[in-house]
Coordinates of C-alpha atoms in Angstrom, one line a residue:
M1 CA -75.1 102.1 -14.4
T2 CA -73.1 104.5 -12.4
F3 CA -69.6 103.9 -11.2
A4 CA -70.8 103.7 -7.7
E5 CA -73.2 100.9 -8.4
L6 CA -70.6 99.0 -10.4
Y7 CA -68.1 99.3 -7.5
S8 CA -70.7 98.0 -5.0
I9 CA -71.4 94.9 -7.2
C10 CA -67.7 94.1 -7.4
V11 CA -67.3 94.3 -3.7
V12 CA -70.1 91.9 -3.1
L13 CA -68.8 89.4 -5.6
L14 CA -65.3 89.6 -4.1
Y15 CA -66.7 88.9 -0.7
I16 CA -68.6 85.9 -1.9
V17 CA -65.6 84.4 -3.7
S18 CA -63.4 85.1 -0.7
N19 CA -65.7 83.2 1.6
K20 CA -66.0 80.2 -0.8
C21 CA -62.1 80.0 -1.0
I22 CA -61.9 80.0 2.8
I23 CA -64.5 77.2 2.9
Y24 CA -62.7 75.3 0.3
Y25 CA -59.4 75.7 2.0
V26 CA -60.8 74.6 5.4
F27 CA -62.5 71.6 3.7
W28 CA -59.2 70.7 1.9
K29 CA -57.3 71.0 5.2
Q30 CA -59.7 68.7 6.9
I31 CA -59.3 66.2 4.1
V32 CA -55.5 66.3 4.5
I33 CA -55.8 65.8 8.3
F34 CA -58.2 62.9 7.8
A35 CA -55.8 61.3 5.3
A36 CA -52.9 61.7 7.7
L37 CA -55.0 60.1 10.4
I38 CA -55.8 57.2 8.1
K39 CA -52.1 56.8 7.2
T40 CA -51.1 56.9 10.9
Y41 CA -53.7 54.3 11.7
R42 CA -52.5 52.0 9.0
L43 CA -48.9 52.4 10.1
M44 CA -50.0 51.7 13.7
K45 CA -52.0 48.7 12.6
R46 CA -49.1 47.3 10.6
T47 CA -46.8 47.9 13.5
I48 CA -49.2 46.1 15.9
I49 CA -49.5 43.2 13.5
T50 CA -45.8 42.9 13.0
L51 CA -45.1 43.0 16.7
S52 CA -47.8 40.4 17.2
F53 CA -46.2 38.1 14.7
L54 CA -42.8 38.6 16.3
A55 CA -44.3 37.8 19.7
I56 CA -45.9 34.7 18.4
A57 CA -42.7 33.6 16.6
A58 CA -40.7 34.2 19.8
F59 CA -43.2 32.2 21.8
T60 CA -43.2 29.4 19.3
Q61 CA -39.4 29.2 19.4
V62 CA -39.3 29.1 23.1
A63 CA -42.0 26.4 23.1
L64 CA -40.1 24.4 20.5
A65 CA -36.9 24.8 22.4
Q66 CA -38.5 23.5 25.5
K67 CA -39.8 20.4 23.5
T68 CA -36.5 19.8 21.5
V69 CA -35.2 16.3 22.2
Q70 CA -31.9 16.1 24.0
Y71 CA -30.2 13.0 22.7
A72 CA -27.4 11.3 24.6
T73 CA -24.0 11.6 22.9
F74 CA -21.9 8.5 22.3
E75 CA -19.3 10.0 24.7
Q76 CA -21.9 10.3 27.5
I77 CA -23.1 6.8 27.0
N78 CA -19.5 5.4 26.9
Q79 CA -18.6 7.2 30.1
K80 CA -21.6 6.0 32.2
W81 CA -23.3 2.9 30.8
K82 CA -21.0 0.5 32.7
T83 CA -22.1 2.0 36.1
Q84 CA -25.9 2.4 35.5
E85 CA -28.4 -0.4 35.8
I86 CA -31.7 -0.2 33.8
S87 CA -35.0 -1.3 35.3
L88 CA -37.9 -2.8 33.4
P89 CA -41.5 -3.2 34.6
K90 CA -41.6 -5.9 37.4
N91 CA -43.9 -8.1 35.4
V92 CA -41.4 -8.4 32.5
S93 CA -39.4 -11.6 32.9
S94 CA -38.9 -12.6 29.2
P95 CA -38.4 -9.3 27.4
S96 CA -38.1 -9.1 23.6
V97 CA -35.3 -7.2 22.0
T98 CA -37.7 -4.4 21.3
Q99 CA -38.6 -4.1 25.0
L100 CA -34.9 -4.0 26.0
V101 CA -34.2 -1.3 23.4
R102 CA -37.1 0.7 24.8
A103 CA -35.7 0.4 28.3
F104 CA -32.2 1.3 27.1
N105 CA -33.6 4.3 25.2
E106 CA -35.4 5.6 28.3
V107 CA -32.0 6.0 30.0
W108 CA -29.8 6.7 27.0
R109 CA -32.1 8.3 24.5
T110 CA -31.0 8.2 20.9
E111 CA -32.5 8.9 17.5
P112 CA -32.5 5.3 16.3
G113 CA -33.9 4.3 19.6
D114 CA -36.8 6.8 19.2
M115 CA -37.6 5.3 15.8
V116 CA -37.9 1.8 17.3
V117 CA -40.3 3.1 20.0
L118 CA -42.3 5.1 17.3
K119 CA -42.7 2.0 15.1
T120 CA -43.8 -0.1 18.1
D121 CA -46.2 2.5 19.6
N122 CA -47.5 4.2 16.4
P123 CA -46.8 2.1 13.3
K124 CA -49.1 4.3 11.1
K125 CA -47.2 7.5 12.0
F126 CA -43.9 5.7 11.5
K127 CA -45.0 4.4 8.1
K128 CA -46.1 7.9 7.0
L129 CA -42.8 9.4 8.2
N130 CA -40.8 6.8 6.4
S131 CA -42.6 6.3 3.1
G132 CA -41.1 7.1 -0.3
I133 CA -38.0 9.0 -1.0
D134 CA -38.4 11.1 2.0
A135 CA -37.9 8.3 4.5
V136 CA -35.7 9.1 7.5
S137 CA -35.2 5.7 9.1
Y138 CA -35.3 2.0 8.5
V139 CA -36.3 -0.4 11.4
N140 CA -36.1 -4.1 11.0
Q141 CA -36.5 -7.1 13.4
N142 CA -35.6 -10.6 12.4
A143 CA -38.1 -13.5 12.4
S144 CA -36.6 -14.9 15.6
G145 CA -37.3 -11.7 17.4
N146 CA -33.8 -11.6 19.0
F147 CA -32.2 -9.1 16.6
L148 CA -33.2 -5.5 15.7
E149 CA -31.6 -2.8 13.6
S150 CA -32.6 0.9 13.3
I151 CA -30.7 2.7 10.5
G152 CA -31.0 6.4 9.9
V153 CA -30.7 8.0 6.4
G154 CA -27.6 9.9 5.4
E155 CA -25.5 11.0 8.3
A156 CA -27.9 9.9 10.9
P157 CA -26.9 7.4 13.6
W158 CA -27.7 3.7 13.5
M159 CA -28.3 1.0 16.1
E160 CA -28.1 -2.8 16.3
A161 CA -29.3 -4.8 19.2
R162 CA -29.2 -8.6 19.9
T163 CA -30.2 -10.9 22.7
W164 CA -29.1 -14.4 23.6
I165 CA -30.6 -16.7 26.3
R166 CA -27.9 -17.6 28.8
S167 CA -27.6 -21.1 30.2
N168 CA -28.5 -19.8 33.7
G169 CA -31.9 -18.5 32.4
H170 CA -30.7 -14.9 32.2
R171 CA -30.6 -12.9 28.9
F172 CA -27.6 -11.3 27.4
F173 CA -28.3 -8.0 25.7
A174 CA -25.9 -6.3 23.3
V175 CA -26.3 -2.7 21.9
N176 CA -24.2 -1.4 19.1
L177 CA -24.4 2.3 18.1
G178 CA -22.5 4.2 15.4
M179 CA -22.6 7.0 12.8
P180 CA -21.3 7.1 9.2
D181 CA -17.6 8.3 9.2
S182 CA -17.7 8.7 13.0
Q183 CA -14.6 7.8 15.0
E184 CA -16.6 6.9 18.1
T185 CA -19.1 4.0 18.6
V186 CA -21.0 2.5 21.5
M187 CA -20.6 -1.2 22.4
A188 CA -22.7 -1.8 25.5
F189 CA -23.5 -5.2 27.1
Y190 CA -26.0 -6.2 29.8
D191 CA -27.2 -9.2 31.7
F192 CA -31.0 -9.2 32.2
N193 CA -32.0 -10.8 35.5
P194 CA -35.6 -12.1 35.3
D195 CA -35.9 -12.2 39.1
N196 CA -35.8 -8.4 39.4
S197 CA -36.4 -7.4 35.8
T198 CA -33.1 -5.4 35.7
L199 CA -30.5 -4.9 33.1
V200 CA -27.1 -5.0 34.8
P201 CA -24.0 -3.8 32.8
D202 CA -21.8 -6.8 31.8
T203 CA -18.4 -5.2 32.1
G204 CA -16.6 -8.5 31.8
I205 CA -17.8 -8.9 28.2
A206 CA -16.9 -5.3 27.4
D207 CA -13.4 -5.5 29.0
G208 CA -12.8 -8.8 27.1
L209 CA -13.1 -7.1 23.7
V210 CA -9.4 -6.1 23.5
P211 CA -8.1 -4.7 20.3
E212 CA -5.4 -6.9 18.6
T213 CA -3.1 -4.0 17.6
E214 CA -4.4 -1.0 19.8
V215 CA -3.6 1.4 16.9
G216 CA -7.0 1.7 15.4
R217 CA -10.6 2.5 16.5
M218 CA -12.9 -0.4 17.1
S219 CA -16.4 -1.2 15.8
M220 CA -18.7 -4.2 16.1
K221 CA -21.2 -6.1 13.9
L222 CA -23.9 -8.1 15.6
P223 CA -25.3 -11.1 13.8
E224 CA -28.9 -11.1 12.6
E225 CA -28.7 -14.9 12.6
G226 CA -26.1 -17.2 14.1
D227 CA -23.7 -16.6 17.1
E228 CA -20.7 -14.9 15.6
V229 CA -20.0 -11.3 16.6
I230 CA -17.3 -9.5 14.6
V231 CA -15.2 -6.9 16.3
N232 CA -13.3 -4.8 13.8
E233 CA -10.2 -2.6 14.1
H234 CA -9.9 0.2 11.7
I235 CA -6.2 0.8 11.1
P236 CA -5.4 4.4 10.2
G237 CA -5.0 4.8 6.5
W238 CA -6.3 1.3 5.6
N239 CA -9.4 0.4 3.6
S240 CA -9.0 -3.2 4.8
V241 CA -10.3 -3.9 8.3
L242 CA -8.8 -6.3 10.9
G243 CA -11.7 -8.4 12.2
T244 CA -11.8 -10.7 15.2
V245 CA -14.6 -13.3 15.6
Y246 CA -16.2 -13.7 19.0
T247 CA -18.6 -16.7 19.3
W248 CA -21.4 -17.1 21.8
D249 CA -20.9 -20.1 24.0
G250 CA -24.1 -20.0 26.0
M251 CA -22.8 -17.6 28.7
H252 CA -20.1 -15.4 27.1
L253 CA -18.5 -14.3 23.9
K254 CA -15.5 -16.4 23.2
R255 CA -12.6 -14.9 21.3
G256 CA -11.8 -16.7 18.1
G257 CA -9.8 -16.1 14.9
T258 CA -8.5 -12.8 13.5
T259 CA -8.2 -12.0 9.8
F260 CA -8.3 -9.1 7.3
T261 CA -10.9 -8.0 4.8
G262 CA -9.1 -8.6 1.5
F263 CA -7.1 -11.5 2.9
T264 CA -8.0 -13.8 0.0
D265 CA -6.7 -11.3 -2.5
M266 CA -3.5 -11.0 -0.5
I267 CA -2.9 -14.8 -0.6
A268 CA -3.7 -14.8 -4.4
Q269 CA -1.0 -12.2 -4.9
Y270 CA 1.5 -14.1 -2.8
K271 CA 0.8 -17.4 -4.6
E272 CA 1.3 -15.6 -8.0
D273 CA 4.7 -14.4 -6.7
V274 CA 6.0 -17.7 -5.2
G275 CA 4.1 -20.2 -7.2
E276 CA 2.7 -22.1 -4.2
M277 CA 1.5 -21.7 -0.6
P278 CA 3.9 -23.8 1.4
N279 CA 2.4 -23.0 4.8
D280 CA -0.4 -20.8 6.2
F281 CA 0.5 -17.5 7.7
T282 CA -0.2 -17.5 11.4
K283 CA 1.0 -14.1 12.6
F284 CA 1.3 -10.5 11.5
A285 CA 3.0 -7.3 12.4
L286 CA 2.3 -3.6 11.5
V287 CA 5.3 -1.6 10.6
D288 CA 5.3 1.9 9.1
I289 CA 8.2 1.2 6.7
D290 CA 8.1 4.5 4.7
D291 CA 7.2 6.7 7.8
D292 CA 4.1 8.1 6.1
G293 CA 1.8 7.5 9.1
T294 CA 0.2 4.4 7.5
P295 CA 1.6 1.0 8.6
E296 CA 2.5 -1.7 6.2
L297 CA 1.5 -5.4 6.9
W298 CA 4.1 -8.1 7.5
L299 CA 2.8 -11.7 7.4
R300 CA 4.8 -14.8 8.5
T301 CA 4.3 -18.4 9.2
E302 CA 4.7 -19.8 12.7
D303 CA 8.2 -21.1 12.0
N304 CA 9.3 -17.8 10.4
Y305 CA 10.3 -19.6 7.2
D306 CA 7.9 -17.9 4.8
G307 CA 6.6 -14.3 4.8
A308 CA 5.1 -11.5 2.8
Y309 CA 5.0 -7.7 3.0
F310 CA 2.0 -5.7 1.8
C311 CA 1.2 -2.0 1.3
M312 CA -2.2 -1.4 2.8
G313 CA -2.8 2.3 2.4
N314 CA -3.4 2.5 -1.4
G315 CA -7.0 1.4 -1.6
T316 CA -6.4 -2.3 -2.0
P317 CA -3.6 -4.5 -0.5
Q318 CA -0.4 -4.5 -2.8
L319 CA 2.3 -7.1 -2.4
I320 CA 5.7 -5.6 -1.8
T321 CA 7.8 -8.7 -1.8
S322 CA 8.0 -12.2 -0.3
E323 CA 10.5 -14.2 1.7
N324 CA 11.2 -17.9 2.3
W325 CA 13.6 -20.1 4.3
K326 CA 16.5 -19.0 2.1
I327 CA 15.6 -15.4 1.3
K328 CA 14.9 -13.2 4.3
G329 CA 13.8 -9.7 4.5
S330 CA 15.2 -6.5 6.0
I331 CA 13.3 -3.3 6.5
C332 CA 15.3 -0.3 5.3
E333 CA 14.9 3.5 5.6
H334 CA 12.8 3.7 2.5
G335 CA 11.7 0.2 1.6
V336 CA 12.2 -3.5 1.9
L337 CA 15.2 -5.7 0.9
V338 CA 14.9 -9.5 0.7
A339 CA 18.1 -11.4 0.0
G340 CA 19.7 -14.8 0.2
S341 CA 21.2 -17.8 -1.6
A342 CA 19.8 -18.7 -5.1
G343 CA 21.9 -21.9 -5.4
T344 CA 25.6 -22.8 -5.4
G345 CA 27.6 -19.7 -6.1
S346 CA 24.5 -17.6 -6.8
F347 CA 22.9 -14.8 -4.8
Y348 CA 19.6 -13.0 -5.2
A349 CA 18.2 -9.8 -3.8
H350 CA 15.0 -7.8 -4.4
Y351 CA 15.0 -4.1 -3.5
V352 CA 11.6 -2.4 -3.2
L353 CA 11.3 1.3 -2.8
L354 CA 8.2 2.6 -1.0
E355 CA 6.7 6.1 -0.9
N356 CA 3.3 7.1 0.6
S357 CA 2.2 3.5 1.0
R358 CA 3.0 2.7 -2.7
V359 CA 5.6 0.6 -4.5
V360 CA 7.5 3.2 -6.6
D361 CA 10.4 1.0 -7.7
S362 CA 11.3 -2.7 -7.8
I363 CA 14.8 -3.8 -8.6
H364 CA 16.0 -7.4 -8.9
Y365 CA 19.7 -8.3 -8.4
N366 CA 21.4 -11.5 -9.4
S367 CA 25.0 -12.6 -9.1
E368 CA 26.5 -15.8 -10.2
Y369 CA 30.1 -17.0 -9.5
N370 CA 31.8 -19.1 -12.1
I371 CA 34.2 -21.4 -10.3
A372 CA 36.0 -22.4 -13.5
T373 CA 36.7 -18.8 -14.6
E374 CA 36.5 -17.2 -11.2
D375 CA 34.3 -14.6 -12.7
M376 CA 31.3 -12.9 -11.0
K377 CA 28.4 -12.2 -13.3
V378 CA 26.1 -9.4 -11.9
T379 CA 22.8 -8.4 -13.5
Y380 CA 20.1 -5.9 -12.5
S381 CA 16.5 -5.7 -13.8
R382 CA 13.5 -3.6 -13.3
G383 CA 10.7 -6.1 -13.6
D384 CA 11.5 -8.1 -16.7
N385 CA 13.6 -5.3 -18.2
P386 CA 17.4 -5.5 -17.8
I387 CA 19.1 -2.3 -16.7
S388 CA 22.8 -1.4 -16.4
I389 CA 24.8 -2.1 -13.3
E390 CA 25.3 1.7 -12.8
E391 CA 21.5 2.3 -12.9
G392 CA 20.8 -0.7 -10.7
E393 CA 23.3 0.5 -8.0
K394 CA 21.9 4.0 -8.1
A395 CA 18.3 2.8 -7.7
T396 CA 19.0 0.3 -4.9
A397 CA 20.9 3.0 -3.0
K398 CA 17.7 4.9 -2.5
L399 CA 16.5 2.3 0.0
G400 CA 19.0 3.6 2.5
K401 CA 20.4 1.7 5.4
A402 CA 18.7 -1.3 7.1
K403 CA 16.8 -0.3 10.2
D404 CA 16.8 -2.2 13.5
V405 CA 13.1 -3.2 13.7
E406 CA 11.6 -5.4 16.4
P407 CA 8.0 -5.9 15.3
L408 CA 5.2 -6.8 17.7
W409 CA 3.7 -10.0 16.3
H410 CA 0.0 -10.7 16.6
S411 CA -1.8 -14.0 16.2
L412 CA -3.5 -14.5 12.9
M413 CA -6.1 -17.3 12.7
R414 CA -8.5 -17.9 9.9

């Protein structure tokens, strides 16, 4: 083969290879473009789907917001219930407590009121909602049909409602609303007139529930059975509650006796200290002896002969000291001093130091004058343990000076 022939063959082969490379390049380029288009499509599809989900979520939130129940607050109810009548259907002349709660809830919608309506209208749904450990509410109506309670779980609000038939044929309707650890409650009262099927606010009853001390918030307990309504005053810093009994008399709630939770324990402590109960305590006063913001309790008999002081801010009532017709008390800057005659030529005093509603020291003083020797014997003791005169004088000086206190006495009836 000549050189010319070989050269011609090489040129031909080079041409063929070059054309195939161009074809392959073009084909590869098309594949790359196609892949890019697919990727772009997927990104667009993902974006469209994401935007669709966002739009659906936004629409759902708007829809839910529009359907969110707006419950009346206790403040709103307390501000307006006394001026707003509530109408029932005209054919209702003898409503049950459930019907009255429904009517109240239509004007003053609350969560426990909704639970009452749900249990009445759709008991299956209510049962499903409140079965097992996931229950959210408890609704109970007594056998007489005149008392109803709806109690939410945890921090949810609760409701009590009670009806009485008045001697004039009307119905008296009481609603009690509260929340755990809440400082505000609702105590609303109505007269139901069967002639026009209307609940009219009974402001006379409401205005008659006057707190005994006016230093604590009020709450109420309606009776499931019986006719005694308990109105409690929650004194700041106390675990004990001052309760006043109001008894239904056929037309109104009549104010009765006032006492304290834990009162039996107080009397037991007093008897242990004095050995007897000469007369019943008939009045009390609240005095913040140690100026810690929590008042102490001062009890006395009607004739002021006998009395007792208690710390109330330390979980359970704690007797400070007692007084009788011979030994009277004085409130000092930092505690209580009771002192008086202990017999011919004898004198007794009890110094009790208080701090943060606790008894932190208790010193007994006794002096006895010997007429024959003209000597004065003085002893101090802390409890049953004798202490020196120097230690006694130092401890009693901590009480400070006597304060001029004019307590406001309240009636105490059991």
